[in-house]
Amino acid sequence: MSDPKTFFLDEEEIPFEEGQTIIQAALSAGKYIPHLCYHPEFKPHGSCKLCTVRIDSRTVTTEDGQTVKIPGRAAASCTTPAQAGQHVESEVPEILDLRRTLVQMLLVEGNHYCPSCEKSGKCMLQGLAYDLGVMDPHFPQYFSKREVDASHPDILLDFNRCILCELCVRASAEVDKKNVFALSGRGNTKHLICNSESGKLGDTNLAATDKAANVCPVGVILHKRHGFEVPYGQRRFDRAPISDNPAQYAPVKEQV
Amino acid sequence: MPNGNSSGSGSGAVVAAVLARHGSDGTRLMQILREIQEEAEWLSPDTLTRVAEGTGLPRARVEGVAGFYHFFHTEPLGRYRVLWSDNITDRMAGNADLMARMCKKLWLKPGKVSEDGLVSVDTTSCTGLGDQGPALLVNYRPVTRMTAERVDQIVELIRHKTPLAEWPAEFFKVEDNIQRKDALLGADFQPGDALRALKSPQEVLDAVKESGLRGRGGAGFSTGQKWDFCRSAVGSGANPAHYVVCNADEGEPGTFKDRVLLSSYADMVFEGMTVSGYVIGAKKGFVYLRGEYRYLLEPLNAVLERRRAAKLLGQSILGRTGFDFDIELHLGAGAYVCGEETALLESLEGKRGVPRKRPPFPVTSGYLGQPTAVNNVETLASAALIAAKGAAWYKSIGTPKSSGTKILSISGDCQRPGVYEYPYGVKVSQILADCGARDTQACQIAGASGLTVAPNEFGRRIAFEDIPTGGSFMVFDNTRDMFQVARNFAHFFKHESCGFCTPCRVGTTLLANAMDKIDEGHGGEYDINDIWRVIRTLKTASHCGLGQTAGNCAADTLQKFRPSYELRLNVRDFEPAFDLDKALSKMREVTGRDDPGAHFHIAHRKSRAGLGTKAGDPS
């Protein structure tokens, strides 16, 4: 280890190692920054933008003695390298409001009916919404029509809840080496597809033990015959909010 | 151009032939898919499987690429595929009525294929023909200056299954329409002038720096600095190399100056690329040509051939040992986002056009991870001139911070639309006077993502230090409805967002939907507040420039043309978008009823909304 480097997260000094991004350093230091597409085992992606922070805002005094804040640049903390001396704003009203808006955007884009979802209580989108104090989806719902794929013997795909974080795409390509998932379409027609001519999951070589089958942060990739196993009140985010124990999202140390 | 060769059982042979032509190289996927589609008319599931097998790519990745681009079809779209350009200037020229006429005569609904599989009619984003619209593409060939008569003629040609080759040639006539020439368009430049004047790469680099040339795409980064970074960067891996990429994806609504440069000044552009290759040490250059300019592919390839024969391209250019450089044309397939340089590189590598994370920047890690200089068409043409005529000459034109000239594509409400070249520093008012604009209410400068300029700003100047622009300049006189301009652009961004990041993917849709809600007479203060919230989110959190600028026009028009919104806000607070009367429309269609009893409070609603038909409004 070289000499310790630090930056400031909401005025608190955070140490980091060369090559770490802001979110990695923060999570390692026990500071939670909301995220959905970031996962400690995968290369940062930067698509959900929940981890957006403001970097290096300045306060200047004008000629007539007034202090004016010049906002720094906004950036996804999962893809922005930590730099010594940097000032990062995360838990500030403007950024929290932005994150609430982003959660609301995801909520209206898909069909997220929490009470009937098997993932309820351990869904990261739901957990984040509660943690950020999102009280409603605010924007008009899309009510998009998305088919369910039950063709696989062990796994059910409910595309209604897809937030397009691409974790399954990355897991299948990088860990399982199977490329079971990919994306097609663009803009608001972007959607998850399966690697088969029929388009059905049952015609792919996905196994229930694959990383891709176990990485979905929301309720799209579900294991059949395993729904609602934990009673209300005892589910993961019933016991503690998603922001509790940030270390669980900290980067995995490479084995030497 | 193909038309009418049915695919079916022959598609296997077509796929095999195209794959062989491209060495089954997955990085050439875009060209492979395009060439197969030109033969087979669409990309069937079976075709995608064969391409995946041939290239060794996962099938889902091939399907994902096919699904990303507007001009690739994974469902059959008819033997004649008509796409009407749907920029605001096309609308002002009456494209909506003309398209409706075409659909009615063909018994079609937009976006649907006729029952006999003969024809489909739909809209597409700006086709780069704003000065001679309304325009359309038929099987990706542009038809300009559409009129009711021309619609009727085309309908007859389609009905009689006349091959495109037998359509009247004047339909496909695309004019240069140059209205004002300056240093570049008026230059006395012969092929080879720049190459014959070349000194050492370092001296050429110094000259480009000294000239003050800045990128013409709009961002205005110093070209010399970019080339310097790229030249200093070291290639990596088994095949280290440097690359030159010419960004000819001219997708910004209202821009068409690159079309003219490529049509009539291709030598200057290719020579600029060659100069760039010489400076940065690249042996290969690509022109990323937007799919809408497919018709330029053969003429441009002919220019490349001519230059190779004249030793201006290829091995040992002009007899200089070690000076090797060649250029390949790469065609896009209808995705505005590919004008963003990193999305362009992804597309060039045969992938979905999703902008990359930066850093690393293309100058250190670009095409195939190698150092790459990506420059606009006009920048490269300017670089050729600088190499030929010297930095001092160039620097004497324009302003101290913006040297040289800027080519503008002018369209909209003016007597003489077309291409105008000015030294930097020209005032907006001067441009308006020159193009014969009267009673101008606003100019949209730099396209849908640019700036909406009101009359009190017409004294401002086109320059990097004031109003920078890639070249789009659309004029709106005081009969136009600026709300509809902003609504058109909102829909443009909704259609063109790549969908990678949440704020842009959802925000562009929410913005377009909110504008529609206001347009339909259901908007209130609440919706205006929501629009601001979406604009802020787009600007702050979007991954690339597309999302960051997608709200610009709504923001500008809300600030500068507020009455165009206010007159539609008939509810003070909030009204839901859900419309009971509209919900009954399906049943009215099914039952064939349209009497007052089949409507829900229609009279009440219409009188409250007070809306009539508006110019530029698609019905």
Short mmCIF file of N, CA, C and O in Angstrom, two decimals, chain B residues 151-237:
data_model
loop_
_atom_site.label_atom_id
_atom_site.label_comp_id
_atom_site.label_asym_id
_atom_site.label_seq_id
_atom_site.Cartn_x
_atom_site.Cartn_y
_atom_site.Cartn_z
N VAL B 151 -47.03 12.49 -54.57
CA VAL B 151 -47.57 11.40 -53.75
C VAL B 151 -48.38 10.46 -54.63
O VAL B 151 -48.21 9.24 -54.62
N ASP B 152 -49.26 11.06 -55.45
CA ASP B 152 -50.13 10.26 -56.31
C ASP B 152 -49.31 9.43 -57.31
O ASP B 152 -49.62 8.26 -57.56
N GLN B 153 -48.26 10.06 -57.84
CA GLN B 153 -47.41 9.33 -58.79
C GLN B 153 -46.73 8.14 -58.11
O GLN B 153 -46.67 7.04 -58.66
N ILE B 154 -46.24 8.39 -56.89
CA ILE B 154 -45.53 7.33 -56.18
C ILE B 154 -46.49 6.19 -55.83
O ILE B 154 -46.16 5.01 -55.96
N VAL B 155 -47.70 6.55 -55.43
CA VAL B 155 -48.69 5.52 -55.11
C VAL B 155 -48.93 4.63 -56.34
O VAL B 155 -48.98 3.40 -56.23
N GLU B 156 -49.02 5.26 -57.49
CA GLU B 156 -49.23 4.48 -58.72
C GLU B 156 -48.04 3.57 -59.02
O GLU B 156 -48.20 2.40 -59.38
N LEU B 157 -46.85 4.12 -58.86
CA LEU B 157 -45.64 3.32 -59.12
C LEU B 157 -45.59 2.12 -58.18
O LEU B 157 -45.21 1.01 -58.58
N ILE B 158 -45.95 2.34 -56.92
CA ILE B 158 -45.93 1.24 -55.95
C ILE B 158 -47.00 0.21 -56.30
O ILE B 158 -46.75 -0.99 -56.31
N ARG B 159 -48.20 0.70 -56.63
CA ARG B 159 -49.29 -0.22 -57.00
C ARG B 159 -48.92 -1.11 -58.17
O ARG B 159 -49.28 -2.27 -58.24
N HIS B 160 -48.19 -0.50 -59.12
CA HIS B 160 -47.80 -1.27 -60.30
C HIS B 160 -46.49 -2.01 -60.09
O HIS B 160 -45.92 -2.54 -61.03
N LYS B 161 -45.99 -1.98 -58.85
CA LYS B 161 -44.76 -2.71 -58.49
C LYS B 161 -43.60 -2.32 -59.41
O LYS B 161 -42.77 -3.16 -59.77
N THR B 162 -43.55 -1.04 -59.76
CA THR B 162 -42.47 -0.57 -60.63
C THR B 162 -41.16 -0.54 -59.84
O THR B 162 -41.12 0.04 -58.76
N PRO B 163 -40.12 -1.18 -60.36
CA PRO B 163 -38.84 -1.14 -59.65
C PRO B 163 -38.34 0.30 -59.50
O PRO B 163 -38.55 1.12 -60.40
N LEU B 164 -37.65 0.58 -58.40
CA LEU B 164 -37.16 1.94 -58.14
C LEU B 164 -36.31 2.47 -59.28
O LEU B 164 -36.34 3.66 -59.58
N ALA B 165 -35.58 1.58 -59.90
CA ALA B 165 -34.69 2.00 -60.99
C ALA B 165 -35.48 2.64 -62.14
O ALA B 165 -34.94 3.42 -62.91
N GLU B 166 -36.77 2.30 -62.22
CA GLU B 166 -37.58 2.84 -63.31
C GLU B 166 -38.41 4.05 -62.90
O GLU B 166 -39.20 4.57 -63.68
N TRP B 167 -38.25 4.49 -61.65
CA TRP B 167 -38.97 5.70 -61.21
C TRP B 167 -38.32 6.92 -61.85
O TRP B 167 -37.13 6.89 -62.16
N PRO B 168 -39.09 8.00 -62.04
CA PRO B 168 -38.51 9.20 -62.66
C PRO B 168 -37.29 9.68 -61.88
O PRO B 168 -37.33 9.79 -60.65
N ALA B 169 -36.22 9.95 -62.60
CA ALA B 169 -34.95 10.32 -61.96
C ALA B 169 -35.08 11.61 -61.15
O ALA B 169 -34.40 11.78 -60.15
N GLU B 170 -35.98 12.50 -61.59
CA GLU B 170 -36.06 13.79 -60.89
C GLU B 170 -36.57 13.63 -59.45
O GLU B 170 -36.35 14.48 -58.62
N PHE B 171 -37.27 12.52 -59.18
CA PHE B 171 -37.72 12.27 -57.80
C PHE B 171 -36.53 12.22 -56.84
O PHE B 171 -36.60 12.66 -55.71
N PHE B 172 -35.45 11.64 -57.34
CA PHE B 172 -34.30 11.37 -56.47
C PHE B 172 -33.25 12.47 -56.52
O PHE B 172 -32.16 12.31 -56.01
N LYS B 173 -33.60 13.57 -57.15
CA LYS B 173 -32.63 14.64 -57.32
C LYS B 173 -32.39 15.37 -56.00
O LYS B 173 -33.32 15.92 -55.40
N VAL B 174 -31.16 15.34 -55.52
CA VAL B 174 -30.79 16.07 -54.31
C VAL B 174 -29.84 17.18 -54.72
O VAL B 174 -28.80 16.92 -55.32
N GLU B 175 -30.24 18.40 -54.44
CA GLU B 175 -29.42 19.54 -54.87
C GLU B 175 -28.46 19.97 -53.77
O GLU B 175 -28.76 19.83 -52.59
N ASP B 176 -27.33 20.53 -54.18
CA ASP B 176 -26.38 21.08 -53.21
C ASP B 176 -26.93 22.35 -52.57
O ASP B 176 -26.80 22.56 -51.37
N ASN B 177 -27.50 23.19 -53.41
CA ASN B 177 -28.16 24.36 -52.88
C ASN B 177 -27.23 25.29 -52.10
O ASN B 177 -27.59 25.79 -51.03
N ILE B 178 -26.04 25.52 -52.66
CA ILE B 178 -25.10 26.41 -51.96
C ILE B 178 -25.46 27.85 -52.26
O ILE B 178 -25.48 28.27 -53.43
N GLN B 179 -25.75 28.62 -51.23
CA GLN B 179 -26.19 30.01 -51.40
C GLN B 179 -25.10 31.02 -51.13
O GLN B 179 -25.14 32.14 -51.61
N ARG B 180 -24.14 30.63 -50.31
CA ARG B 180 -23.05 31.57 -50.01
C ARG B 180 -21.76 30.79 -49.79
O ARG B 180 -21.72 29.87 -48.97
N LYS B 181 -20.74 31.16 -50.55
CA LYS B 181 -19.45 30.49 -50.41
C LYS B 181 -18.47 31.42 -49.73
O LYS B 181 -18.54 32.64 -49.91
N ASP B 182 -17.55 30.84 -48.97
CA ASP B 182 -16.48 31.64 -48.40
C ASP B 182 -15.18 30.87 -48.54
O ASP B 182 -15.00 30.15 -49.54
N ALA B 183 -14.33 30.93 -47.54
CA ALA B 183 -12.98 30.37 -47.67
C ALA B 183 -12.95 28.89 -48.05
O ALA B 183 -12.08 28.46 -48.82
N LEU B 184 -13.89 28.12 -47.53
CA LEU B 184 -13.83 26.68 -47.78
C LEU B 184 -14.56 26.30 -49.07
O LEU B 184 -13.97 25.73 -49.99
N LEU B 185 -15.85 26.64 -49.13
CA LEU B 185 -16.64 26.25 -50.31
C LEU B 185 -16.15 26.97 -51.56
O LEU B 185 -16.34 26.47 -52.68
N GLY B 186 -15.53 28.13 -51.36
CA GLY B 186 -15.05 28.89 -52.52
C GLY B 186 -13.58 28.69 -52.81
O GLY B 186 -13.01 29.37 -53.66
N ALA B 187 -12.95 27.75 -52.08
CA ALA B 187 -11.50 27.59 -52.22
C ALA B 187 -11.13 26.99 -53.57
O ALA B 187 -11.87 26.18 -54.13
N ASP B 188 -9.99 27.44 -54.04
CA ASP B 188 -9.43 26.84 -55.24
C ASP B 188 -8.58 25.67 -54.75
O ASP B 188 -7.44 25.83 -54.35
N PHE B 189 -9.17 24.50 -54.75
CA PHE B 189 -8.49 23.34 -54.16
C PHE B 189 -8.52 22.18 -55.14
O PHE B 189 -9.60 21.73 -55.57
N GLN B 190 -7.36 21.70 -55.51
CA GLN B 190 -7.28 20.53 -56.40
C GLN B 190 -6.87 19.32 -55.58
O GLN B 190 -6.08 19.44 -54.64
N PRO B 191 -7.39 18.13 -55.93
CA PRO B 191 -7.00 16.93 -55.20
C PRO B 191 -5.48 16.81 -55.13
O PRO B 191 -4.80 16.96 -56.15
N GLY B 192 -4.95 16.60 -53.94
CA GLY B 192 -3.51 16.46 -53.76
C GLY B 192 -2.83 17.73 -53.29
O GLY B 192 -1.68 17.70 -52.84
N ASP B 193 -3.52 18.87 -53.36
CA ASP B 193 -2.91 20.15 -52.95
C ASP B 193 -2.35 20.08 -51.53
O ASP B 193 -1.23 20.54 -51.27
N ALA B 194 -3.15 19.54 -50.61
CA ALA B 194 -2.71 19.48 -49.21
C ALA B 194 -1.58 18.48 -49.05
O ALA B 194 -0.61 18.73 -48.34
N LEU B 195 -1.69 17.35 -49.73
CA LEU B 195 -0.69 16.29 -49.57
C LEU B 195 0.66 16.71 -50.15
O LEU B 195 1.72 16.40 -49.62
N ARG B 196 0.61 17.45 -51.26
CA ARG B 196 1.87 17.90 -51.87
C ARG B 196 2.56 18.94 -51.00
O ARG B 196 3.78 19.08 -51.03
N ALA B 197 1.78 19.65 -50.17
CA ALA B 197 2.36 20.70 -49.34
C ALA B 197 2.88 20.17 -47.99
O ALA B 197 3.44 20.92 -47.21
N LEU B 198 2.67 18.87 -47.73
CA LEU B 198 3.00 18.34 -46.40
C LEU B 198 4.49 18.43 -46.09
O LEU B 198 5.33 18.05 -46.90
N LYS B 199 4.79 18.94 -44.90
CA LYS B 199 6.16 18.88 -44.40
C LYS B 199 6.21 17.72 -43.41
O LYS B 199 5.55 16.72 -43.61
N SER B 200 6.94 17.84 -42.32
CA SER B 200 6.99 16.73 -41.37
C SER B 200 5.68 16.69 -40.59
O SER B 200 4.99 17.70 -40.46
N PRO B 201 5.33 15.50 -40.05
CA PRO B 201 4.09 15.41 -39.27
C PRO B 201 4.05 16.46 -38.16
O PRO B 201 3.02 17.07 -37.91
N GLN B 202 5.18 16.68 -37.51
CA GLN B 202 5.22 17.66 -36.42
C GLN B 202 4.91 19.07 -36.94
O GLN B 202 4.16 19.81 -36.32
N GLU B 203 5.46 19.39 -38.10
CA GLU B 203 5.20 20.73 -38.66
C GLU B 203 3.74 20.91 -39.04
O GLU B 203 3.16 21.97 -38.85
N VAL B 204 3.15 19.83 -39.58
CA VAL B 204 1.73 19.92 -39.95
C VAL B 204 0.90 20.08 -38.69
O VAL B 204 -0.03 20.89 -38.62
N LEU B 205 1.25 19.30 -37.65
CA LEU B 205 0.53 19.39 -36.39
C LEU B 205 0.63 20.81 -35.83
O LEU B 205 -0.38 21.39 -35.40
N ASP B 206 1.83 21.37 -35.87
CA ASP B 206 2.03 22.73 -35.37
C ASP B 206 1.16 23.72 -36.15
O ASP B 206 0.59 24.64 -35.56
N ALA B 207 1.07 23.51 -37.46
CA ALA B 207 0.27 24.42 -38.28
C ALA B 207 -1.21 24.33 -37.91
O ALA B 207 -1.91 25.34 -37.81
N VAL B 208 -1.69 23.10 -37.70
CA VAL B 208 -3.11 22.93 -37.35
C VAL B 208 -3.38 23.58 -36.00
O VAL B 208 -4.40 24.24 -35.79
N LYS B 209 -2.42 23.44 -35.07
CA LYS B 209 -2.57 24.10 -33.77
C LYS B 209 -2.56 25.62 -33.95
O LYS B 209 -3.41 26.33 -33.41
N GLU B 210 -1.60 26.08 -34.70
CA GLU B 210 -1.42 27.52 -34.92
C GLU B 210 -2.66 28.14 -35.59
O GLU B 210 -3.04 29.27 -35.31
N SER B 211 -3.31 27.36 -36.44
CA SER B 211 -4.48 27.88 -37.17
C SER B 211 -5.65 28.16 -36.23
O SER B 211 -6.54 28.93 -36.57
N GLY B 212 -5.64 27.54 -35.05
CA GLY B 212 -6.74 27.72 -34.12
C GLY B 212 -7.98 26.93 -34.49
O GLY B 212 -9.07 27.18 -33.96
N LEU B 213 -7.83 25.97 -35.41
CA LEU B 213 -8.99 25.18 -35.85
C LEU B 213 -9.62 24.44 -34.68
O LEU B 213 -8.95 23.76 -33.92
N ARG B 214 -10.94 24.58 -34.56
CA ARG B 214 -11.69 23.88 -33.52
C ARG B 214 -12.76 23.02 -34.17
O ARG B 214 -13.27 23.34 -35.24
N GLY B 215 -13.09 21.93 -33.50
CA GLY B 215 -14.01 20.94 -34.05
C GLY B 215 -15.34 21.54 -34.48
O GLY B 215 -15.95 22.31 -33.76
N ARG B 216 -15.80 21.17 -35.67
CA ARG B 216 -17.02 21.75 -36.24
C ARG B 216 -18.28 21.00 -35.85
O ARG B 216 -19.37 21.34 -36.29
N GLY B 217 -18.13 19.95 -35.07
CA GLY B 217 -19.32 19.21 -34.64
C GLY B 217 -20.16 20.02 -33.66
O GLY B 217 -21.33 19.73 -33.45
N GLY B 218 -19.54 21.04 -33.06
CA GLY B 218 -20.29 21.88 -32.14
C GLY B 218 -19.58 22.08 -30.81
O GLY B 218 -19.66 23.14 -30.21
N ALA B 219 -18.85 21.05 -30.35
CA ALA B 219 -18.20 21.14 -29.04
C ALA B 219 -16.99 22.07 -29.10
O ALA B 219 -16.65 22.72 -28.10
N GLY B 220 -16.33 22.13 -30.24
CA GLY B 220 -15.28 23.12 -30.42
C GLY B 220 -13.95 22.81 -29.76
O GLY B 220 -13.20 23.71 -29.41
N PHE B 221 -13.62 21.53 -29.62
CA PHE B 221 -12.32 21.18 -29.05
C PHE B 221 -11.23 21.47 -30.09
O PHE B 221 -11.45 21.31 -31.29
N SER B 222 -10.08 21.90 -29.61
CA SER B 222 -8.98 22.22 -30.52
C SER B 222 -8.56 20.98 -31.31
O SER B 222 -8.19 19.95 -30.73
N THR B 223 -8.63 21.09 -32.63
CA THR B 223 -8.29 19.95 -33.48
C THR B 223 -6.82 19.57 -33.34
O THR B 223 -6.47 18.39 -33.25
N GLY B 224 -5.95 20.58 -33.29
CA GLY B 224 -4.52 20.31 -33.14
C GLY B 224 -4.23 19.56 -31.85
O GLY B 224 -3.44 18.60 -31.82
N GLN B 225 -4.88 19.99 -30.78
CA GLN B 225 -4.68 19.33 -29.50
C GLN B 225 -5.16 17.88 -29.54
O GLN B 225 -4.50 16.98 -29.04
N LYS B 226 -6.30 17.69 -30.16
CA LYS B 226 -6.85 16.32 -30.28
C LYS B 226 -5.86 15.44 -31.03
O LYS B 226 -5.55 14.33 -30.60
N TRP B 227 -5.35 15.94 -32.13
CA TRP B 227 -4.40 15.15 -32.93
C TRP B 227 -3.12 14.90 -32.14
O TRP B 227 -2.53 13.83 -32.22
N ASP B 228 -2.72 15.90 -31.36
CA ASP B 228 -1.51 15.77 -30.55
C ASP B 228 -1.68 14.66 -29.51
O ASP B 228 -0.82 13.79 -29.34
N PHE B 229 -2.81 14.68 -28.79
CA PHE B 229 -3.10 13.63 -27.79
C PHE B 229 -3.07 12.25 -28.44
O PHE B 229 -2.51 11.31 -27.93
N CYS B 230 -3.71 12.19 -29.61
CA CYS B 230 -3.85 10.90 -30.29
C CYS B 230 -2.48 10.41 -30.77
O CYS B 230 -2.14 9.24 -30.64
N ARG B 231 -1.70 11.33 -31.31
CA ARG B 231 -0.36 11.01 -31.82
C ARG B 231 0.54 10.52 -30.69
O ARG B 231 1.33 9.59 -30.86
N SER B 232 0.41 11.13 -29.48
CA SER B 232 1.25 10.75 -28.34
C SER B 232 0.80 9.44 -27.72
O SER B 232 1.58 8.79 -27.02
N ALA B 233 -0.49 9.08 -27.91
CA ALA B 233 -0.99 7.86 -27.28
C ALA B 233 -0.38 6.63 -27.97
O ALA B 233 -0.07 6.66 -29.15
N VAL B 234 -0.20 5.59 -27.17
CA VAL B 234 0.43 4.37 -27.68
C VAL B 234 -0.63 3.31 -27.90
O VAL B 234 -1.48 3.08 -27.02
N GLY B 235 -0.59 2.68 -29.06
CA GLY B 235 -1.52 1.59 -29.34
C GLY B 235 -1.26 0.41 -28.43
O GLY B 235 -0.17 0.30 -27.84
N SER B 236 -2.24 -0.47 -28.29
CA SER B 236 -2.07 -1.56 -27.33
C SER B 236 -2.45 -2.90 -27.96
O SER B 236 -3.03 -2.96 -29.04
N GLY B 237 -2.10 -3.98 -27.27
CA GLY B 237 -2.50 -5.32 -27.67
C GLY B 237 -1.68 -5.88 -28.81
O GLY B 237 -0.59 -5.39 -29.13
#
